[in-house]
Backbone as a printed PyTorch tensor [residue, N CA C, xyz], in Angstrom:
tensor([[[  4.3970,  14.4910,  -1.7310],
         [  4.0680,  13.5710,  -0.6600],
         [  5.3500,  13.2180,   0.1030]],

        [[  5.1960,  13.0140,   1.4080],
         [  6.3520,  12.6750,   2.2370],
         [  6.3500,  11.1970,   2.5960]],

        [[  7.5540,  10.6650,   2.7520],
         [  7.7470,   9.2710,   3.1490],
         [  7.1910,   9.0790,   4.5650]],

        [[  6.4340,   8.0100,   4.7700],
         [  5.8400,   7.7590,   6.0790],
         [  6.8610,   7.3570,   7.1380]],

        [[  8.0800,   7.0200,   6.7120],
         [  9.1010,   6.6360,   7.6930],
         [ 10.1040,   7.7650,   7.9430]],

        [[ 10.7780,   8.2040,   6.9070],
         [ 11.8520,   9.1980,   7.1100],
         [ 11.3620,  10.6320,   6.9990]],

        [[ 10.1440,  10.8210,   6.5210],
         [  9.5090,  12.1280,   6.3980],
         [ 10.1370,  13.0020,   5.3230]],

        [[ 11.0140,  12.4370,   4.5000],
         [ 11.5740,  13.1890,   3.3760],
         [ 10.5690,  13.1970,   2.2310]],

        [[ 10.6640,  14.2260,   1.4150],
         [  9.8000,  14.3320,   0.2450],
         [ 10.1130,  13.1740,  -0.7150]],

        [[  9.0830,  12.5250,  -1.2260],
         [  9.2960,  11.4340,  -2.1840],
         [  9.4760,  12.0600,  -3.5570]],

        [[ 10.6970,  11.9400,  -4.0600],
         [ 11.0200,  12.5080,  -5.3740],
         [ 11.3990,  11.4190,  -6.3640]],

        [[ 11.9510,  10.3420,  -5.8380],
         [ 12.4340,   9.2600,  -6.6980],
         [ 11.3720,   8.1550,  -6.7520]],

        [[ 10.6470,   8.1090,  -7.8400],
         [  9.5670,   7.1420,  -7.9860],
         [ 10.0610,   5.9140,  -8.7340]],

        [[  9.5500,   4.7690,  -8.3480],
         [  9.8490,   3.5550,  -9.1030],
         [  8.8570,   3.4670, -10.2590]],

        [[  9.1710,   2.6500, -11.2430],
         [  8.2670,   2.4510, -12.3700],
         [  6.9340,   1.9000, -11.8790]],

        [[  6.9890,   0.9910, -10.9030],
         [  5.7660,   0.4090, -10.3530],
         [  4.8870,   1.4910,  -9.7280]],

        [[  5.4990,   2.4110,  -8.9680],
         [  4.7120,   3.4590,  -8.3130],
         [  4.1410,   4.4490,  -9.3230]],

        [[  4.8180,   4.6250, -10.4400],
         [  4.2900,   5.5230, -11.4660],
         [  3.1450,   4.8860, -12.2420]],

        [[  3.2430,   3.5780, -12.4990],
         [  2.2380,   2.9070, -13.3190],
         [  1.0660,   2.3360, -12.5330]],

        [[  1.3110,   1.8470, -11.3260],
         [  0.2640,   1.0950, -10.6300],
         [ -0.2070,   1.7390,  -9.3330]],

        [[  0.6780,   1.8880,  -8.3900],
         [  0.2650,   2.3410,  -7.0650],
         [  1.3370,   3.2360,  -6.4870]],

        [[  0.9130,   4.3400,  -5.9090],
         [  1.8530,   5.2740,  -5.2960],
         [  2.3790,   4.6800,  -3.9940]],

        [[  3.6850,   4.5890,  -3.8740],
         [  4.2990,   4.0550,  -2.6650],
         [  4.2790,   5.1180,  -1.5790]],

        [[  4.0570,   4.6930,  -0.3550],
         [  4.0270,   5.6090,   0.7880],
         [  5.4090,   5.7380,   1.4320]],

        [[  6.3860,   5.0170,   0.8810],
         [  7.7750,   5.1130,   1.3380],
         [  8.6250,   5.6360,   0.1910]],

        [[  9.6790,   6.3630,   0.5330],
         [ 10.6180,   6.7670,  -0.5120],
         [ 11.3870,   5.5270,  -0.9690]],

        [[ 12.0220,   5.6230,  -2.1110],
         [ 12.7300,   4.4780,  -2.6740],
         [ 13.8600,   4.0030,  -1.7610]],

        [[ 14.5240,   4.9250,  -1.0860],
         [ 15.6170,   4.5740,  -0.1710],
         [ 15.0860,   3.7210,   0.9870]],

        [[ 13.9860,   4.1360,   1.5980],
         [ 13.3990,   3.3610,   2.7020],
         [ 12.8340,   2.0350,   2.1950]],

        [[ 12.1890,   2.0600,   1.0350],
         [ 11.6270,   0.8260,   0.4660],
         [ 12.7290,  -0.2140,   0.2650]],

        [[ 13.8720,   0.2080,  -0.2390],
         [ 14.9770,  -0.7260,  -0.4700],
         [ 15.5640,  -1.2580,   0.8290]],

        [[ 15.4840,  -0.4820,   1.8970],
         [ 15.9880,  -0.9320,   3.2030],
         [ 15.0840,  -1.9760,   3.8460]],

        [[ 13.8750,  -2.1500,   3.3100],
         [ 12.9700,  -3.1780,   3.8410],
         [ 13.4110,  -4.5870,   3.4560]],

        [[ 14.3030,  -4.7090,   2.5040],
         [ 14.8850,  -5.9890,   2.0890],
         [ 13.8300,  -7.0390,   1.7250]],

        [[ 13.2640,  -6.8610,   0.5440],
         [ 12.3180,  -7.8350,   0.0110],
         [ 13.0390,  -9.1720,  -0.1600]],

        [[ 12.4550, -10.2210,   0.3700],
         [ 13.0600, -11.5520,   0.2840],
         [ 11.9420, -12.5930,   0.2830]],

        [[ 11.4660, -12.9170,  -0.9080],
         [ 10.3690, -13.8680,  -1.0540],
         [ 10.9010, -15.2840,  -0.8380]],

        [[ 10.2750, -15.9940,   0.0830],
         [ 10.6730, -17.3860,   0.3060],
         [  9.4620, -18.2480,   0.6340]],

        [[  9.5800, -19.5120,   0.3090],
         [  8.5460, -20.4950,   0.6220],
         [  9.1710, -21.5230,   1.5520]],

        [[  8.3980, -21.9430,   2.5510],
         [  8.8880, -22.9430,   3.4930],
         [  7.7090, -23.7370,   4.0210]],

        [[  8.0040, -24.8070,   4.7120],
         [  6.9560, -25.6490,   5.2790],
         [  7.0860, -25.7100,   6.7870]],

        [[  5.9530, -25.6880,   7.4450],
         [  5.8580, -25.9730,   8.8730],
         [  5.0740, -27.2810,   8.9310]],

        [[  5.7940, -28.3750,   9.1280],
         [  5.2070, -29.7070,   9.0030],
         [  4.5660, -29.7930,   7.6230]],

        [[  3.2320, -29.9950,   7.5070],
         [  2.6300, -30.0920,   6.1750],
         [  2.0360, -28.7770,   5.6660]],

        [[  2.1320, -27.6960,   6.4390],
         [  1.5810, -26.3970,   6.0430],
         [  2.5780, -25.6270,   5.1820]],

        [[  2.1560, -25.2630,   3.9640],
         [  2.9840, -24.4520,   3.0700],
         [  2.8160, -22.9790,   3.4340]],

        [[  3.9510, -22.2870,   3.5830],
         [  3.9370, -20.8850,   4.0080],
         [  4.8140, -20.0680,   3.0630]],

        [[  4.3800, -18.8400,   2.7780],
         [  5.1940, -17.8980,   2.0040],
         [  5.4510, -16.6700,   2.8660]],

        [[  6.6490, -16.1270,   2.7490],
         [  6.9660, -14.8520,   3.4000],
         [  7.6430, -13.9450,   2.3790]],

        [[  7.6900, -12.6490,   2.6860],
         [  8.0940, -11.6870,   1.6560],
         [  9.2340, -10.7410,   2.0380]],

        [[  9.5120, -10.5760,   3.3170],
         [ 10.5570,  -9.6350,   3.7310],
         [ 11.5040, -10.2780,   4.7290]],

        [[ 12.7220,  -9.7430,   4.7770],
         [ 13.6440, -10.1180,   5.8410],
         [ 13.1890,  -9.3820,   7.0940]],

        [[ 13.0650, -10.0900,   8.1790],
         [ 12.5870,  -9.4540,   9.4050],
         [ 13.6180,  -8.4840,   9.9660]],

        [[ 14.8740,  -8.8710,   9.9380],
         [ 15.9480,  -8.0360,  10.5070],
         [ 16.3700,  -6.9680,   9.4960]],

        [[ 15.4940,  -6.0430,   9.2380],
         [ 15.7660,  -4.9350,   8.3290],
         [ 14.8760,  -3.7850,   8.7620]],

        [[ 14.7290,  -2.7910,   7.9190],
         [ 13.8310,  -1.6920,   8.2320],
         [ 12.4100,  -2.2140,   8.4360]],

        [[ 12.0990,  -3.3510,   7.8290],
         [ 10.7730,  -3.9550,   8.0040],
         [ 10.4280,  -4.1030,   9.4860]],

        [[ 11.3650,  -4.6000,  10.2690],
         [ 11.1220,  -4.8140,  11.7000],
         [ 10.7660,  -3.5070,  12.4020]],

        [[ 11.5220,  -2.4460,  12.1320],
         [ 11.2490,  -1.1420,  12.7410],
         [  9.8710,  -0.6170,  12.3480]],

        [[  9.5370,  -0.7750,  11.0700],
         [  8.2390,  -0.2990,  10.5910],
         [  7.0900,  -1.0870,  11.2010]],

        [[  7.2630,  -2.3920,  11.3260],
         [  6.2120,  -3.2140,  11.9140],
         [  6.0140,  -2.8640,  13.3910]],

        [[  7.1110,  -2.6710,  14.1110],
         [  7.0070,  -2.2850,  15.5240],
         [  6.3620,  -0.9020,  15.6760]],

        [[  6.7260,   0.0160,  14.8000],
         [  6.1140,   1.3440,  14.8470],
         [  4.6160,   1.2410,  14.5710]],

        [[  4.2410,   0.4000,  13.6420],
         [  2.8330,   0.1990,  13.2880],
         [  2.0630,  -0.4560,  14.4330]],

        [[  2.6170,  -1.5470,  14.9770],
         [  1.9120,  -2.3300,  16.0000],
         [  1.9810,  -1.7220,  17.3920]],

        [[  3.1670,  -1.3620,  17.8160],
         [  3.3660,  -0.9700,  19.2150],
         [  3.2900,   0.5350,  19.4610]],

        [[  3.4780,   1.3330,  18.4020],
         [  3.3270,   2.7870,  18.5410],
         [  2.0070,   3.2470,  17.9270]],

        [[  1.2100,   2.2780,  17.4830],
         [ -0.1410,   2.5330,  16.9620],
         [ -0.1480,   3.4960,  15.7880]],

        [[  0.8590,   3.3790,  14.9330],
         [  0.9580,   4.2380,  13.7500],
         [  0.1630,   3.5760,  12.6250]],

        [[ -1.1380,   3.7060,  12.7210],
         [ -2.0620,   2.9910,  11.8400],
         [ -1.8770,   3.3310,  10.3660]],

        [[ -1.3670,   4.4960,  10.0610],
         [ -1.1840,   4.9210,   8.6640],
         [ -0.1990,   4.0210,   7.9160]],

        [[  0.6520,   3.3050,   8.6390],
         [  1.6630,   2.4640,   7.9940],
         [  1.0960,   1.1810,   7.3720]],

        [[ -0.1440,   0.8530,   7.6350],
         [ -0.6700,  -0.4250,   7.1490],
         [ -0.5500,  -0.5730,   5.6320]],

        [[ -0.5840,   0.5320,   4.9000],
         [ -0.5530,   0.4740,   3.4350],
         [  0.7980,   0.0620,   2.8610]],

        [[  1.8520,   0.1710,   3.6390],
         [  3.1810,  -0.0810,   3.0670],
         [  3.5190,  -1.5640,   2.9520]],

        [[  2.8600,  -2.4190,   3.7130],
         [  3.2870,  -3.8090,   3.8080],
         [  2.9140,  -4.6700,   2.5980]],

        [[  1.8020,  -4.3890,   1.9410],
         [  1.4090,  -5.1870,   0.7740],
         [  1.8320,  -4.5450,  -0.5450]],

        [[  2.5370,  -3.4330,  -0.4620],
         [  2.9830,  -2.7610,  -1.6820],
         [  3.8150,  -3.7300,  -2.5250]],

        [[  3.4970,  -3.8510,  -3.7730],
         [  4.1370,  -4.7280,  -4.7630],
         [  3.7540,  -6.2030,  -4.6390]],

        [[  3.2600,  -6.6670,  -3.4950],
         [  2.8840,  -8.0780,  -3.3840],
         [  1.3660,  -8.2680,  -3.3970]],

        [[  0.6330,  -7.1820,  -3.3810],
         [ -0.8340,  -7.2250,  -3.3860],
         [ -1.3620,  -8.0400,  -4.5750]],

        [[ -0.9430,  -7.6780,  -5.7840],
         [ -1.4280,  -8.3590,  -6.9870],
         [ -1.0070,  -9.8310,  -7.0130]],

        [[  0.2070, -10.0920,  -6.5840],
         [  0.6970, -11.4780,  -6.5300],
         [ -0.2170, -12.3250,  -5.6460]],

        [[ -0.5310, -11.8290,  -4.4520],
         [ -1.3750, -12.5750,  -3.5170],
         [ -2.7850, -12.7360,  -4.0770]],

        [[ -3.3400, -11.6550,  -4.6250],
         [ -4.6920, -11.7050,  -5.1900],
         [ -4.8020, -12.7650,  -6.2850]],

        [[ -3.8110, -12.8460,  -7.1500],
         [ -3.8530, -13.8080,  -8.2520],
         [ -3.5580, -15.2330,  -7.8020]],

        [[ -2.5500, -15.3900,  -6.9740],
         [ -2.1520, -16.7390,  -6.5600],
         [ -3.2210, -17.4120,  -5.6980]],

        [[ -3.9120, -16.6220,  -4.8890],
         [ -4.8630, -17.2120,  -3.9420],
         [ -6.3230, -16.9130,  -4.3050]],

        [[ -6.6050, -16.8680,  -5.5980],
         [ -7.9950, -16.7020,  -6.0490],
         [ -8.8200, -17.8650,  -5.4970]],

        [[ -9.9660, -17.5450,  -4.9610],
         [-10.8700, -18.5690,  -4.4440],
         [-10.6320, -18.9630,  -2.9970]],

        [[ -9.5880, -18.4200,  -2.3940],
         [ -9.3000, -18.7130,  -0.9850],
         [-10.1120, -17.7860,  -0.0860]],

        [[-10.4550, -18.2850,   1.0770],
         [-11.0290, -17.4610,   2.1320],
         [ -9.9310, -17.2370,   3.1580]],

        [[ -9.9840, -16.1080,   3.8220],
         [ -8.8800, -15.7040,   4.6920],
         [ -9.2460, -15.8850,   6.1650]],

        [[ -8.2550, -16.3290,   6.9240],
         [ -8.4320, -16.4370,   8.3710],
         [ -7.2330, -15.7550,   9.0280]],

        [[ -7.5270, -14.8270,   9.9240],
         [ -6.4740, -14.0540,  10.5890],
         [ -6.0330, -14.7660,  11.8530]],

        [[ -4.7320, -14.8590,  12.0780],
         [ -4.2380, -15.3740,  13.3490],
         [ -4.6640, -14.3720,  14.4240]],

        [[ -5.4360, -14.8170,  15.4170],
         [ -5.9640, -13.8700,  16.4100],
         [ -4.8790, -13.2780,  17.3110]],

        [[ -5.0930, -12.0320,  17.6830],
         [ -4.2660, -11.3710,  18.7020],
         [ -4.9890, -11.4960,  20.0350]],

        [[ -4.2520, -11.3080,  21.1170],
         [ -4.8830, -11.3580,  22.4340],
         [ -5.8390, -10.1710,  22.5900]],

        [[ -6.8570, -10.3570,  23.3990],
         [ -7.8450,  -9.3140,  23.6470],
         [ -7.1910,  -8.0610,  24.2230]],

        [[ -6.2090,  -8.2590,  25.1100],
         [ -5.5430,  -7.1020,  25.7220],
         [ -4.7850,  -6.2880,  24.6790]],

        [[ -4.1180,  -6.9640,  23.7430],
         [ -3.3840,  -6.2550,  22.6870],
         [ -4.3390,  -5.5350,  21.7450]],

        [[ -5.4460,  -6.1890,  21.3980],
         [ -6.4250,  -5.5540,  20.5100],
         [ -7.0010,  -4.2910,  21.1360]],

        [[ -7.3420,  -4.3620,  22.4160],
         [ -7.9150,  -3.1780,  23.0570],
         [ -6.8610,  -2.0880,  23.2670]],

        [[ -5.6250,  -2.4830,  23.5010],
         [ -4.5340,  -1.5180,  23.6670],
         [ -4.2810,  -0.7610,  22.3600]],

        [[ -4.2510,  -1.4920,  21.2460],
         [ -3.9990,  -0.8670,  19.9510],
         [ -5.2060,  -0.0900,  19.4380]],

        [[ -6.3670,  -0.6410,  19.6760],
         [ -7.5780,  -0.0220,  19.1470],
         [ -7.9050,  -0.4590,  17.7320]],

        [[ -7.1110,  -1.3370,  17.1550],
         [ -7.3710,  -1.8830,  15.8190],
         [ -6.6840,  -3.2450,  15.7020]],

        [[ -7.2080,  -4.0690,  14.8090],
         [ -6.6080,  -5.3740,  14.5430],
         [ -5.5440,  -5.1700,  13.4710]],

        [[ -4.2850,  -5.1700,  13.8720],
         [ -3.2000,  -4.8060,  12.9580],
         [ -3.0780,  -5.7650,  11.7730]],

        [[ -3.3480,  -7.0420,  11.9740],
         [ -3.2320,  -8.0120,  10.8770],
         [ -4.3780,  -7.8090,   9.8900]],

        [[ -5.5810,  -7.7080,  10.4120],
         [ -6.7470,  -7.5070,   9.5480],
         [ -6.6110,  -6.2170,   8.7450]],

        [[ -6.1260,  -5.1590,   9.3790],
         [ -5.9710,  -3.8660,   8.7100],
         [ -5.0420,  -3.9870,   7.4920]],

        [[ -3.9900,  -4.7660,   7.6040],
         [ -3.0540,  -4.9480,   6.4910],
         [ -3.6970,  -5.7110,   5.3470]],

        [[ -4.3510,  -6.8250,   5.6600],
         [ -4.8070,  -7.7500,   4.6270],
         [ -6.2330,  -7.5050,   4.1150]],

        [[ -7.0260,  -6.6910,   4.7850],
         [ -8.4300,  -6.5630,   4.3780],
         [ -8.6000,  -5.9280,   2.9990]],

        [[ -7.6000,  -5.1920,   2.5210],
         [ -7.7120,  -4.5950,   1.1820],
         [ -7.7190,  -5.6560,   0.0760]],

        [[ -7.3220,  -6.8810,   0.3960],
         [ -7.3640,  -7.9730,  -0.5810],
         [ -8.8070,  -8.3680,  -0.9060]],

        [[ -9.7270,  -8.0060,  -0.0250],
         [-11.1490,  -8.3070,  -0.1980],
         [-11.4460,  -9.8020,  -0.3020]],

        [[-10.6720, -10.6200,   0.3770],
         [-10.9950, -12.0380,   0.4780],
         [-12.0820, -12.1980,   1.5340]],

        [[-12.9550, -13.1630,   1.3180],
         [-13.9790, -13.4200,   2.3230],
         [-13.3180, -13.8840,   3.6120]],

        [[-13.7450, -13.3030,   4.7250],
         [-13.1590, -13.6210,   6.0260],
         [-13.8820, -14.7980,   6.6680]],

        [[-13.1090, -15.6760,   7.2760],
         [-13.6610, -16.8300,   7.9810],
         [-13.8090, -16.4770,   9.4530]],

        [[-14.9660, -16.7760,   9.9900],
         [-15.2260, -16.5890,  11.4150],
         [-15.2820, -17.9580,  12.0850]],

        [[-15.1780, -17.9580,  13.3940],
         [-15.2890, -19.2080,  14.1410],
         [-13.9900, -19.6650,  14.7710]],

        [[-12.8970, -18.9210,  14.5470],
         [-11.6140, -19.2560,  15.1640],
         [-11.4320, -18.3820,  16.3960]],

        [[-11.0390, -18.9920,  17.4860],
         [-10.7680, -18.2060,  18.6960],
         [ -9.6630, -18.8480,  19.5210]],

        [[ -9.0660, -18.0090,  20.3650],
         [ -8.0590, -18.4900,  21.3010],
         [ -8.7750, -19.1630,  22.4710]],

        [[ -8.2090, -20.2530,  22.9360],
         [ -8.7580, -20.9240,  24.1110],
         [ -8.3770, -20.1230,  25.3590]],

        [[ -7.1010, -19.7750,  25.4430],
         [ -6.6050, -18.9500,  26.5420],
         [ -6.0740, -17.6560,  25.9360]],

        [[ -6.4450, -16.5220,  26.4920],
         [ -6.0680, -15.2180,  25.9520],
         [ -4.6090, -14.9080,  26.2900]],

        [[ -3.7060, -15.2660,  25.3670],
         [ -2.2650, -15.1400,  25.6090],
         [ -1.6610, -14.1260,  24.6470]],

        [[ -0.8950, -13.1770,  25.1780],
         [ -0.1110, -12.2690,  24.3490],
         [  1.2730, -12.8810,  24.1720]],

        [[  1.8100, -12.8080,  22.9510],
         [  3.1120, -13.4160,  22.6890],
         [  4.2820, -12.4460,  22.8130]],

        [[  4.0000, -11.2170,  23.1530],
         [  5.0510, -10.2010,  23.2510],
         [  6.0750, -10.6130,  24.3100]],

        [[  7.3440, -10.5860,  23.9230],
         [  8.4820, -10.8840,  24.8100],
         [  8.4080, -12.2780,  25.4290]],

        [[  7.8430, -13.2210,  24.7030],
         [  7.7740, -14.6030,  25.1940],
         [  8.9200, -15.4190,  24.6020]],

        [[  9.3830, -16.3910,  25.3710],
         [ 10.4480, -17.2870,  24.9110],
         [  9.8730, -18.2810,  23.9050]],

        [[ 10.7630, -18.9880,  23.2370],
         [ 10.3430, -20.0080,  22.2700],
         [  9.4480, -21.0460,  22.9470]],

        [[  9.8250, -21.4580,  24.1380],
         [  9.0470, -22.4640,  24.8670],
         [  7.6550, -21.9310,  25.2120]],

        [[  7.5870, -20.6730,  25.6560],
         [  6.2910, -20.0760,  25.9860],
         [  5.4220, -19.9130,  24.7410]],

        [[  6.0440, -19.5550,  23.6200],
         [  5.3030, -19.4090,  22.3640],
         [  4.7550, -20.7420,  21.8760]],

        [[  5.4430, -21.8300,  22.1980],
         [  5.0070, -23.1440,  21.7120],
         [  3.6410, -23.5410,  22.2780]],

        [[  3.2020, -22.8940,  23.3570],
         [  1.8620, -23.1500,  23.9070],
         [  0.7700, -22.7800,  22.9090]],

        [[  1.0910, -21.9090,  21.9570],
         [  0.0970, -21.4660,  20.9830],
         [ -0.3450, -22.5980,  20.0610]],

        [[  0.4530, -23.6520,  19.9550],
         [  0.0990, -24.7770,  19.0780],
         [ -1.2180, -25.4340,  19.4700]],

        [[ -1.5700, -25.3460,  20.7270],
         [ -2.8040, -25.9840,  21.1920],
         [ -3.7860, -24.9590,  21.7540]],

        [[ -3.6380, -23.7040,  21.3520],
         [ -4.4290, -22.6360,  21.9630],
         [ -5.5360, -22.0770,  21.0700]],

        [[ -5.9100, -22.7920,  20.0260],
         [ -6.9620, -22.3080,  19.1420],
         [ -8.0290, -23.3700,  18.9640]],

        [[ -9.2620, -22.9000,  18.7750],
         [-10.3310, -23.8250,  18.4160],
         [-11.1600, -23.1810,  17.3110]],

        [[-11.6890, -24.0470,  16.4470],
         [-12.4880, -23.5850,  15.3170],
         [-13.8740, -24.1990,  15.4190]],

        [[-14.8870, -23.3560,  15.3800],
         [-16.2670, -23.8280,  15.4990],
         [-17.0960, -23.4310,  14.2800]],

        [[-16.4250, -23.0830,  13.2020],
         [-17.1280, -22.6370,  11.9900],
         [-17.5090, -23.7980,  11.0890]],

        [[-17.9460, -23.4360,   9.9030],
         [-18.4110, -24.4330,   8.9340],
         [-17.2490, -25.0080,   8.1320]],

        [[-17.5350, -26.0480,   7.3540],
         [-16.5320, -26.6560,   6.4760],
         [-16.1600, -25.6840,   5.3630]],

        [[-14.9120, -25.7650,   4.9330],
         [-14.3730, -24.8070,   3.9710],
         [-13.6570, -25.5300,   2.8410]],

        [[-13.5030, -24.8360,   1.7310],
         [-12.7840, -25.4000,   0.6090],
         [-11.3030, -25.0110,   0.6700]],

        [[-10.9970, -23.7280,   0.3790],
         [ -9.6110, -23.2580,   0.3620],
         [ -9.4350, -22.1370,   1.3850]],

        [[ -8.4450, -22.3050,   2.2550],
         [ -8.2240, -21.3600,   3.3560],
         [ -6.8050, -20.8110,   3.2980]],

        [[ -6.6920, -19.5100,   3.5070],
         [ -5.3930, -18.8420,   3.5930],
         [ -5.2570, -18.2510,   4.9900]],

        [[ -4.3300, -18.7930,   5.7680],
         [ -4.0310, -18.2660,   7.1060],
         [ -3.0480, -17.1130,   6.9170]],

        [[ -3.3220, -15.9710,   7.5520],
         [ -2.4150, -14.8320,   7.4170],
         [ -1.9650, -14.3350,   8.7810]],

        [[ -0.7130, -13.9170,   8.8260],
         [ -0.1280, -13.3380,  10.0390],
         [  0.9010, -12.3140,   9.6060]],

        [[  1.4560, -11.5870,  10.5540],
         [  2.4700, -10.5930,  10.1990],
         [  3.8590, -11.2160,  10.1370]],

        [[  4.2520, -11.9500,  11.1880],
         [  5.6010, -12.5170,  11.2600],
         [  5.5310, -13.9540,  11.7440]],

        [[  6.3670, -14.7960,  11.1770],
         [  6.5150, -16.1660,  11.6690],
         [  7.8020, -16.2090,  12.4930]],

        [[  7.6390, -16.4110,  13.7930],
         [  8.7980, -16.4920,  14.6850],
         [  9.0970, -17.9620,  14.9700]],

        [[  8.2940, -18.5740,  15.7960],
         [  8.4780, -20.0030,  16.0810],
         [  7.5940, -20.8660,  15.1900]],

        [[  6.5640, -20.2660,  14.5980],
         [  5.6070, -21.0160,  13.7840],
         [  4.4730, -21.6130,  14.6030]],

        [[  4.4920, -21.4280,  15.9160],
         [  3.4920, -22.0340,  16.7940],
         [  2.0860, -21.5140,  16.5320]],

        [[  1.9440, -20.2230,  16.3040],
         [  0.6130, -19.6690,  16.0450],
         [  0.0550, -20.2000,  14.7320]],

        [[  0.8740, -20.1850,  13.6940],
         [  0.4190, -20.7150,  12.4020],
         [  0.0140, -22.1790,  12.5170]],

        [[  0.8480, -22.9590,  13.2120],
         [  0.5310, -24.3820,  13.3710],
         [ -0.6960, -24.5810,  14.2560]],

        [[ -0.8650, -23.7400,  15.2590],
         [ -2.0370, -23.8320,  16.1160],
         [ -3.3230, -23.5770,  15.3500]],

        [[ -3.3070, -22.5350,  14.5050],
         [ -4.4770, -22.2280,  13.6830],
         [ -4.7040, -23.3600,  12.6830]],

        [[ -3.6310, -23.8040,  12.0520],
         [ -3.7380, -24.8970,  11.0760],
         [ -4.3250, -26.1580,  11.7260]],

        [[ -3.8160, -26.5310,  12.8750],
         [ -4.3300, -27.7190,  13.5640],
         [ -5.8060, -27.5770,  13.9270]],

        [[ -6.2150, -26.3480,  14.2410],
         [ -7.6140, -26.1120,  14.6190],
         [ -8.5640, -26.2110,  13.4300]],

        [[ -8.0980, -25.8470,  12.2170],
         [ -9.0050, -25.8110,  11.0610],
         [ -8.7850, -26.9130,  10.0330]],

        [[ -7.6740, -27.6480,  10.1200],
         [ -7.3240, -28.5690,   9.0300],
         [ -8.3770, -29.6340,   8.7480]],

        [[ -9.1100, -30.0710,   9.7530],
         [-10.1410, -31.0850,   9.5240],
         [-11.4040, -30.4930,   8.9150]],

        [[-11.4720, -29.1660,   8.8580],
         [-12.6620, -28.4970,   8.3250],
         [-12.4290, -27.9020,   6.9420]],

        [[-11.2350, -28.1120,   6.3520],
         [-10.9830, -27.5400,   5.0290],
         [-10.2460, -28.5270,   4.1340]],

        [[-10.3990, -28.3300,   2.8220],
         [ -9.7550, -29.2050,   1.8450],
         [ -8.3100, -28.7840,   1.5740]],

        [[ -8.0950, -27.4680,   1.4080],
         [ -6.7640, -26.9330,   1.1060],
         [ -6.4890, -25.8050,   2.0760]],

        [[ -5.2820, -25.8020,   2.6550],
         [ -4.9230, -24.7420,   3.5890],
         [ -3.4710, -24.3330,   3.3490]],

        [[ -3.2500, -23.0430,   3.1760],
         [ -1.9050, -22.4890,   3.0180],
         [ -1.8060, -21.2560,   3.9180]],

        [[ -0.6100, -20.7040,   4.0250],
         [ -0.4080, -19.5370,   4.8860],
         [  0.5550, -18.5540,   4.2560]],

        [[  0.3530, -17.2820,   4.5630],
         [  1.3290, -16.2580,   4.1960],
         [  1.6120, -15.3880,   5.4130]],

        [[  2.8500, -14.9440,   5.4870],
         [  3.2800, -13.9970,   6.5120],
         [  4.0970, -12.9250,   5.8090]],

        [[  4.1740, -11.7730,   6.3860],
         [  4.9750, -10.7160,   5.7800],
         [  6.4600, -11.0160,   5.8990]],

        [[  6.8710, -11.5860,   7.0420],
         [  8.2950, -11.8680,   7.2470],
         [  8.4680, -13.0910,   8.1320]],

        [[  9.6560, -13.6800,   8.0420],
         [ 10.0230, -14.8330,   8.8590],
         [ 11.3130, -14.4830,   9.5800]],

        [[ 11.3360, -14.7360,  10.8980],
         [ 12.5670, -14.4430,  11.6430],
         [ 13.5550, -15.5750,  11.4650]]])
């Protein structure tokens, strides 16, 4: 099998890839992704992230999202899949929405594609008020996302908000503000934090 990034033959397997799941990246590329698990708070919302953004992770995410390299979706939850499944048992998942223009341009929901293998029940009823793409937006422009979501779904017990990257935190906080009155417990995970 060849590495999905460097295209070299995968010869050096980790113990995890031999015992549990075959990695789609070679060990050299996997190590360049710079795993960095951290927990932080955005006001009262607890968030976990798993990678350093300024590493090979950033290149892979851009290739996946902006070059529509859909095959890369499997690499992002490698090694953290079981951790998330166990830690968030009983949670329902809500995806931070992308703009309609980005979804139609890509042809797939990049966030949903990454996280759907967790098989958490998906929450419906969240939508953007104004269809805004955050690509190449300043911090001030991104802050508009804090008030750009509304939730019209039912009451919930435990909710896990998921996104790919936390930049300003505005999208996460916007989703949280939209659903917090409808749920008892709400936490968030992102793949990386800038």
